[in-house]
Amino acid sequence: MEFSIRPGAAGDADVLLGFFDEAVEWLVARGSAGQWGAEPWSGIPKRVERVREYAADPEFRMAEVGGKPAGALVLGRVMPYAPQVDEPELYVRLLITSRRFAGHRVGSRLLRHSMDEAKRRGIELVRVDCWAGGDGDLPRYYQSQGFTPTEQFTVDGWLGQVLEQRVGG
């Protein structure tokens, strides 16, 4: 099936919110509610607002498989809770894929896009953070995509892991 990445738009907010609801359902089913909770994001006004902010971000990209929304990416500056670095970087602020497109390498293609975008901008470092709890599958996923774990951090009891990858490495 054809894969493409297009600029996202504020009108994609409901689709993006659906990705979060799918993810929460899947995470709860596998015993990983610690990542994003057990309630659908569409029922939590604060999280709905966060999704609308992502959808309005100029760095929001939507992946499509066969013309259907399959995943999303938001790039930008480091998240305020993550450790800072002393060099220019491109930070993956959001990476989410639709469970309906599992097996289509949507996440890895969006991460490749982030590396290509960093190279285009002359930035050598790409970082991402993720939940480090549960069975550790999420940090292992990023490691399988070429990222190296660096610092861990906690925010309100939520354990996070920062990972990095050098452009070209």
PDB file of C-alpha atoms in Angstrom, residues 77-85 89 91-93 127-130 150-155 158 160-163:
ATOM      1  CA  ARG A  77      11.936  21.829  20.768  1.00  0.00           C
ATOM      2  CA  VAL A  78      12.744  19.670  23.761  1.00  0.00           C
ATOM      3  CA  MET A  79       9.877  18.967  26.118  1.00  0.00           C
ATOM      4  CA  PRO A  80      10.096  21.069  29.301  1.00  0.00           C
ATOM      5  CA  TYR A  81      10.469  18.030  31.582  1.00  0.00           C
ATOM      6  CA  ALA A  82      13.317  16.431  29.630  1.00  0.00           C
ATOM      7  CA  PRO A  83      17.015  17.055  30.356  1.00  0.00           C
ATOM      8  CA  GLN A  84      18.507  19.811  28.197  1.00  0.00           C
ATOM      9  CA  VAL A  85      21.494  19.458  25.863  1.00  0.00           C
ATOM     10  CA  GLU A  89      18.521  19.262  18.339  1.00  0.00           C
ATOM     11  CA  TYR A  91      12.934  16.656  19.373  1.00  0.00           C
ATOM     12  CA  VAL A  92      10.210  14.147  18.591  1.00  0.00           C
ATOM     13  CA  ARG A  93       7.424  15.674  20.689  1.00  0.00           C
ATOM     14  CA  ARG A 127      15.959  12.986  20.618  1.00  0.00           C
ATOM     15  CA  VAL A 128      12.724  11.416  21.802  1.00  0.00           C
ATOM     16  CA  ASP A 129      11.309  10.427  25.151  1.00  0.00           C
ATOM     17  CA  CYS A 130       8.942   7.656  26.085  1.00  0.00           C
ATOM     18  CA  THR A 150      20.463   8.460  27.703  1.00  0.00           C
ATOM     19  CA  GLU A 151      18.828   9.920  30.823  1.00  0.00           C
ATOM     20  CA  GLN A 152      15.756   8.768  32.710  1.00  0.00           C
ATOM     21  CA  PHE A 153      13.425  11.226  34.424  1.00  0.00           C
ATOM     22  CA  THR A 154      10.200  11.204  36.400  1.00  0.00           C
ATOM     23  CA  VAL A 155       7.199  13.512  36.171  1.00  0.00           C
ATOM     24  CA  TRP A 158       5.677   8.686  35.524  1.00  0.00           C
ATOM     25  CA  GLY A 160      10.410   8.433  31.282  1.00  0.00           C
ATOM     26  CA  GLN A 161      13.415   7.569  29.150  1.00  0.00           C
ATOM     27  CA  VAL A 162      15.184   9.958  26.790  1.00  0.00           C
ATOM     28  CA  LEU A 163      16.809   8.393  23.744  1.00  0.00           C
TER      29      LEU A 163
END
